[in-house]
PDB file of C-alpha atoms in Angstrom:
ATOM      1  CA  MET A 359      14.077  28.194 -10.541  1.00 45.00           C
ATOM      2  CA  ASP A 360      12.196  31.017  -8.736  1.00 51.00           C
ATOM      3  CA  ARG A 361       9.218  32.051 -11.206  1.00 51.00           C
ATOM      4  CA  VAL A 362       9.671  35.699 -10.556  1.00 48.00           C
ATOM      5  CA  THR A 363      13.528  36.173 -10.500  1.00 53.00           C
ATOM      6  CA  GLY A 364      14.401  33.435 -12.767  1.00 65.00           C
ATOM      7  CA  VAL A 365      17.298  32.609 -10.318  1.00 79.00           C
ATOM      8  CA  THR A 366      17.731  28.937  -9.161  1.00 88.00           C
ATOM      9  CA  GLU A 367      17.124  28.487  -5.470  1.00 92.00           C
ATOM     10  CA  TRP A 368      19.350  26.380  -3.374  1.00 97.00           C
ATOM     11  CA  LEU A 369      18.251  25.011  -0.196  1.00 97.00           C
ATOM     12  CA  ASP A 370      20.022  22.916   2.507  1.00 96.00           C
ATOM     13  CA  VAL A 371      18.988  19.461   2.983  1.00 96.00           C
ATOM     14  CA  VAL A 372      18.762  18.327   6.599  1.00 96.00           C
ATOM     15  CA  ASN A 373      18.456  14.986   8.738  1.00 95.00           C
ATOM     16  CA  GLU A 374      16.231  14.058  11.369  1.00 93.00           C
ATOM     17  CA  HIS A 375      17.999  16.379  13.807  1.00 94.00           C
ATOM     18  CA  ASP A 376      17.838  19.572  11.496  1.00 95.00           C
ATOM     19  CA  GLU A 377      21.554  19.235  10.781  1.00 95.00           C
ATOM     20  CA  VAL A 378      22.635  20.099   7.180  1.00 96.00           C
ATOM     21  CA  ILE A 379      23.452  17.114   5.022  1.00 96.00           C
ATOM     22  CA  GLY A 380      23.607  18.358   1.575  1.00 96.00           C
ATOM     23  CA  THR A 381      22.552  21.211  -0.861  1.00 97.00           C
ATOM     24  CA  VAL A 382      19.753  20.752  -3.511  1.00 96.00           C
ATOM     25  CA  THR A 383      17.553  22.971  -5.849  1.00 96.00           C
ATOM     26  CA  ARG A 384      14.287  23.858  -4.581  1.00 92.00           C
ATOM     27  CA  GLU A 385      12.528  21.889  -7.762  1.00 92.00           C
ATOM     28  CA  ASP A 386      14.905  18.780  -6.606  1.00 94.00           C
ATOM     29  CA  ALA A 387      13.943  18.944  -3.078  1.00 93.00           C
ATOM     30  CA  HIS A 388      10.320  18.788  -3.801  1.00 88.00           C
ATOM     31  CA  ALA A 389      10.495  16.152  -6.518  1.00 91.00           C
ATOM     32  CA  ARG A 390      12.647  13.877  -4.277  1.00 94.00           C
ATOM     33  CA  GLY A 391      10.729  14.645  -0.956  1.00 91.00           C
ATOM     34  CA  LEU A 392      13.896  15.819   0.743  1.00 94.00           C
ATOM     35  CA  THR A 393      13.625  17.428   4.131  1.00 95.00           C
ATOM     36  CA  VAL A 394      14.516  21.229   4.186  1.00 97.00           C
ATOM     37  CA  ARG A 395      14.198  24.147   6.584  1.00 97.00           C
ATOM     38  CA  VAL A 396      11.317  26.759   6.214  1.00 97.00           C
ATOM     39  CA  ILE A 397       9.867  29.887   8.076  1.00 98.00           C
ATOM     40  CA  ASN A 398       6.328  30.664   8.619  1.00 98.00           C
ATOM     41  CA  ALA A 399       4.954  33.722  10.350  1.00 98.00           C
ATOM     42  CA  PHE A 400       1.625  35.093  11.403  1.00 98.00           C
ATOM     43  CA  LEU A 401       0.622  38.396  11.511  1.00 98.00           C
ATOM     44  CA  ILE A 402      -1.870  39.033  14.336  1.00 98.00           C
ATOM     45  CA  ASN A 403      -4.008  41.990  15.368  1.00 97.00           C
ATOM     46  CA  PRO A 404      -4.821  43.287  18.848  1.00 97.00           C
ATOM     47  CA  SER A 405      -8.198  41.260  18.483  1.00 97.00           C
ATOM     48  CA  GLY A 406      -6.269  38.052  18.171  1.00 96.00           C
ATOM     49  CA  GLN A 407      -7.215  37.730  14.549  1.00 98.00           C
ATOM     50  CA  LEU A 408      -4.505  36.105  12.097  1.00 98.00           C
ATOM     51  CA  TRP A 409      -3.998  37.875   8.829  1.00 98.00           C
ATOM     52  CA  ILE A 410      -4.653  35.183   6.431  1.00 98.00           C
ATOM     53  CA  PRO A 411      -3.978  35.510   2.705  1.00 98.00           C
ATOM     54  CA  ARG A 412      -4.928  33.444  -0.336  1.00 98.00           C
ATOM     55  CA  ARG A 413      -2.387  32.247  -2.759  1.00 97.00           C
ATOM     56  CA  THR A 414      -2.353  33.407  -6.357  1.00 97.00           C
ATOM     57  CA  ALA A 415      -3.711  30.984  -8.828  1.00 96.00           C
ATOM     58  CA  HIS A 416      -0.581  30.938 -10.794  1.00 94.00           C
ATOM     59  CA  LYS A 417       1.494  29.462  -7.664  1.00 92.00           C
ATOM     60  CA  ARG A 418       2.849  25.930  -8.695  1.00 87.00           C
ATOM     61  CA  LEU A 419       2.302  24.600  -5.436  1.00 87.00           C
ATOM     62  CA  PHE A 420      -1.051  25.205  -3.425  1.00 94.00           C
ATOM     63  CA  PRO A 421      -2.531  27.685  -6.124  1.00 96.00           C
ATOM     64  CA  GLY A 422      -5.609  29.628  -4.730  1.00 97.00           C
ATOM     65  CA  CYS A 423      -5.084  28.230  -1.259  1.00 98.00           C
ATOM     66  CA  LEU A 424      -5.335  29.912   2.192  1.00 98.00           C
ATOM     67  CA  ASP A 425      -1.700  30.451   3.495  1.00 98.00           C
ATOM     68  CA  MET A 426       0.335  31.596   6.431  1.00 98.00           C
ATOM     69  CA  SER A 427       0.813  35.419   6.604  1.00 98.00           C
ATOM     70  CA  VAL A 428       4.467  34.861   5.594  1.00 98.00           C
ATOM     71  CA  GLY A 429       5.992  31.690   4.654  1.00 97.00           C
ATOM     72  CA  GLY A 430       9.121  30.565   2.526  1.00 95.00           C
ATOM     73  CA  HIS A 431      12.256  28.238   2.481  1.00 96.00           C
ATOM     74  CA  VAL A 432      15.408  28.977   4.133  1.00 98.00           C
ATOM     75  CA  GLU A 433      17.807  29.450   1.414  1.00 97.00           C
ATOM     76  CA  HIS A 434      21.465  27.786   1.513  1.00 97.00           C
ATOM     77  CA  GLY A 435      23.646  29.210   4.057  1.00 94.00           C
ATOM     78  CA  GLU A 436      20.716  31.420   5.610  1.00 96.00           C
ATOM     79  CA  THR A 437      19.704  31.199   9.048  1.00 97.00           C
ATOM     80  CA  TYR A 438      15.986  30.891   9.959  1.00 98.00           C
ATOM     81  CA  GLU A 439      15.779  34.353  11.108  1.00 98.00           C
ATOM     82  CA  GLN A 440      17.474  35.928   7.952  1.00 98.00           C
ATOM     83  CA  ALA A 441      14.952  33.961   5.814  1.00 98.00           C
ATOM     84  CA  PHE A 442      12.010  35.445   8.110  1.00 98.00           C
ATOM     85  CA  ARG A 443      13.222  39.083   7.516  1.00 98.00           C
ATOM     86  CA  ARG A 444      13.686  38.458   3.798  1.00 98.00           C
ATOM     87  CA  GLU A 445      10.484  36.746   3.288  1.00 97.00           C
ATOM     88  CA  THR A 446       8.563  39.201   5.202  1.00 98.00           C
ATOM     89  CA  GLN A 447      10.002  42.074   3.092  1.00 98.00           C
ATOM     90  CA  GLU A 448       9.056  40.142  -0.183  1.00 97.00           C
ATOM     91  CA  GLU A 449       5.652  39.049   0.475  1.00 97.00           C
ATOM     92  CA  LEU A 450       4.255  41.762   2.868  1.00 97.00           C
ATOM     93  CA  ASN A 451       6.609  44.626   2.011  1.00 97.00           C
ATOM     94  CA  LEU A 452       7.295  44.974   6.054  1.00 97.00           C
ATOM     95  CA  ASN A 453      10.502  45.428   7.647  1.00 97.00           C
ATOM     96  CA  VAL A 454      10.359  43.279  10.811  1.00 97.00           C
ATOM     97  CA  ASP A 455      12.444  46.056  12.735  1.00 97.00           C
ATOM     98  CA  ASP A 456       9.395  48.140  12.150  1.00 96.00           C
ATOM     99  CA  LEU A 457       7.012  45.842  14.100  1.00 95.00           C
ATOM    100  CA  PRO A 458       7.113  43.767  17.317  1.00 97.00           C
ATOM    101  CA  TRP A 459       7.617  40.307  16.716  1.00 98.00           C
ATOM    102  CA  ARG A 460       8.886  37.014  18.324  1.00 98.00           C
ATOM    103  CA  GLN A 461       9.641  33.492  17.511  1.00 98.00           C
ATOM    104  CA  ILE A 462       6.729  31.583  18.835  1.00 97.00           C
ATOM    105  CA  ALA A 463       7.667  27.891  17.907  1.00 97.00           C
ATOM    106  CA  SER A 464      10.064  25.526  16.322  1.00 97.00           C
ATOM    107  CA  PHE A 465       8.939  22.426  14.821  1.00 96.00           C
ATOM    108  CA  GLY A 466      10.120  19.393  12.760  1.00 91.00           C
ATOM    109  CA  THR A 467       8.647  16.619  10.512  1.00 87.00           C
ATOM    110  CA  ARG A 468       8.080  14.671  13.923  1.00 90.00           C
ATOM    111  CA  ASP A 469       5.395  17.234  14.652  1.00 92.00           C
ATOM    112  CA  GLY A 470       3.458  15.994  11.569  1.00 87.00           C
ATOM    113  CA  LEU A 471       4.767  18.875   9.311  1.00 90.00           C
ATOM    114  CA  SER A 472       6.321  18.830   5.926  1.00 88.00           C
ATOM    115  CA  ALA A 473       9.825  20.449   7.071  1.00 94.00           C
ATOM    116  CA  PHE A 474      11.771  21.758   9.660  1.00 97.00           C
ATOM    117  CA  MET A 475      10.529  25.088  10.645  1.00 97.00           C
ATOM    118  CA  HIS A 476      10.561  28.137  12.736  1.00 98.00           C
ATOM    119  CA  VAL A 477       7.182  30.024  13.407  1.00 98.00           C
ATOM    120  CA  TYR A 478       7.019  33.857  14.073  1.00 98.00           C
ATOM    121  CA  GLU A 479       4.377  36.136  15.180  1.00 98.00           C
ATOM    122  CA  LEU A 480       4.041  39.897  13.998  1.00 98.00           C
ATOM    123  CA  ARG A 481       1.746  42.239  15.708  1.00 97.00           C
ATOM    124  CA  ARG A 482      -0.089  44.824  13.451  1.00 96.00           C
ATOM    125  CA  ASP A 483      -3.105  46.678  13.698  1.00 95.00           C
ATOM    126  CA  ASP A 484      -3.775  47.043   9.894  1.00 95.00           C
ATOM    127  CA  PRO A 485      -3.290  44.818   6.838  1.00 96.00           C
ATOM    128  CA  PRO A 486      -0.046  45.067   4.853  1.00 97.00           C
ATOM    129  CA  THR A 487       0.307  46.126   1.385  1.00 96.00           C
ATOM    130  CA  PHE A 488       1.224  42.449  -0.002  1.00 97.00           C
ATOM    131  CA  ASN A 489       2.947  41.447  -3.003  1.00 96.00           C
ATOM    132  CA  PRO A 490       0.441  40.595  -5.768  1.00 96.00           C
ATOM    133  CA  ASP A 491       2.735  37.902  -7.313  1.00 95.00           C
ATOM    134  CA  ASP A 492       2.272  35.907  -3.952  1.00 95.00           C
ATOM    135  CA  PHE A 493      -1.280  36.830  -2.820  1.00 97.00           C
ATOM    136  CA  SER A 494      -4.603  37.648  -4.415  1.00 97.00           C
ATOM    137  CA  SER A 495      -6.643  38.722  -1.181  1.00 98.00           C
ATOM    138  CA  ALA A 496      -6.509  38.254   2.521  1.00 98.00           C
ATOM    139  CA  GLN A 497      -8.642  38.623   5.425  1.00 97.00           C
ATOM    140  CA  TRP A 498      -8.698  38.719   9.424  1.00 98.00           C
ATOM    141  CA  LEU A 499      -9.610  35.427  10.974  1.00 98.00           C
ATOM    142  CA  THR A 500      -9.573  34.124  14.448  1.00 97.00           C
ATOM    143  CA  PRO A 501      -7.669  30.896  14.614  1.00 97.00           C
ATOM    144  CA  ALA A 502     -11.044  29.087  15.344  1.00 96.00           C
ATOM    145  CA  GLU A 503     -12.729  30.764  12.406  1.00 97.00           C
ATOM    146  CA  LEU A 504      -9.552  29.522  10.153  1.00 97.00           C
ATOM    147  CA  ILE A 505      -9.949  26.017  11.314  1.00 96.00           C
ATOM    148  CA  ARG A 506     -13.458  25.944  10.717  1.00 96.00           C
ATOM    149  CA  ARG A 507     -13.049  27.425   7.150  1.00 97.00           C
ATOM    150  CA  ILE A 508     -10.619  24.566   6.309  1.00 97.00           C
ATOM    151  CA  GLU A 509     -12.581  21.864   7.825  1.00 96.00           C
ATOM    152  CA  GLN A 510     -15.667  23.020   5.627  1.00 97.00           C
ATOM    153  CA  GLY A 511     -13.495  22.580   2.545  1.00 97.00           C
ATOM    154  CA  ASP A 512     -11.702  25.990   1.781  1.00 98.00           C
ATOM    155  CA  PRO A 513      -8.630  24.989   0.262  1.00 98.00           C
ATOM    156  CA  ALA A 514      -5.284  25.685   2.407  1.00 98.00           C
ATOM    157  CA  LYS A 515      -1.660  25.205   2.197  1.00 95.00           C
ATOM    158  CA  GLY A 516      -0.577  21.752   3.527  1.00 89.00           C
ATOM    159  CA  ASP A 517       0.641  22.796   6.997  1.00 94.00           C
ATOM    160  CA  LEU A 518      -1.598  25.604   7.668  1.00 97.00           C
ATOM    161  CA  LYS A 519      -4.217  23.712   9.774  1.00 96.00           C
ATOM    162  CA  ARG A 520      -1.767  21.782  11.869  1.00 94.00           C
ATOM    163  CA  LEU A 521       0.606  24.798  12.337  1.00 95.00           C
ATOM    164  CA  VAL A 522      -2.447  26.744  13.869  1.00 96.00           C
ATOM    165  CA  GLN A 523      -3.533  23.947  15.856  1.00 94.00           C
ATOM    166  CA  LEU A 524       0.032  23.646  17.319  1.00 95.00           C
ATOM    167  CA  CYS A 525       0.565  27.541  17.782  1.00 96.00           C
ATOM    168  CA  TYR A 526      -2.864  28.581  18.875  1.00 95.00           C
ATOM    169  CA  GLY A 527      -4.273  25.452  20.513  1.00 89.00           C
ATOM    170  CA  VAL A 528      -7.509  25.410  18.647  1.00 75.00           C
ATOM    171  CA  GLY A 529      -9.240  22.480  16.854  1.00 58.00           C
ATOM    172  CA  ARG A 530      -6.874  19.821  17.940  1.00 51.00           C
ATOM    173  CA  ALA A 531      -7.871  16.385  16.604  1.00 47.00           C
TER     174      ALA A 531
END
């Protein structure tokens, strides 16, 4: 159940080919370690810096951790792009139709990530007015600066370092 809306979130469970094989609640998916679909996006400025928020302390997963600019589950029956549009509006109060954006990658569990995901990039000069229920603060960091912060112990959401390595070619092990 979503903590803010109180509505049960239903997700599609997918196989190793990203084909839907079932439907499950978000809580059940996490508890059972099932493979689901997610979207992630990075807001990038003309200097090549990523807008990296810090999750609020009350988040159930990864509280207080650095995060992608936008991230969320693809809900049952939703496309990756529909989820990207919805999550960007919910988390950053931005309509993607008002910004230049593009899909920059598509990954799966074989890439060392926790789910199947499409990754998007949004271009913007100034920081968004983010949702305070999702994020407590944010800052612009280059991909290399972000990787360095994570490697120095700044707590980060599970896939963040790997995703930046894959998408921006920095800090690859």
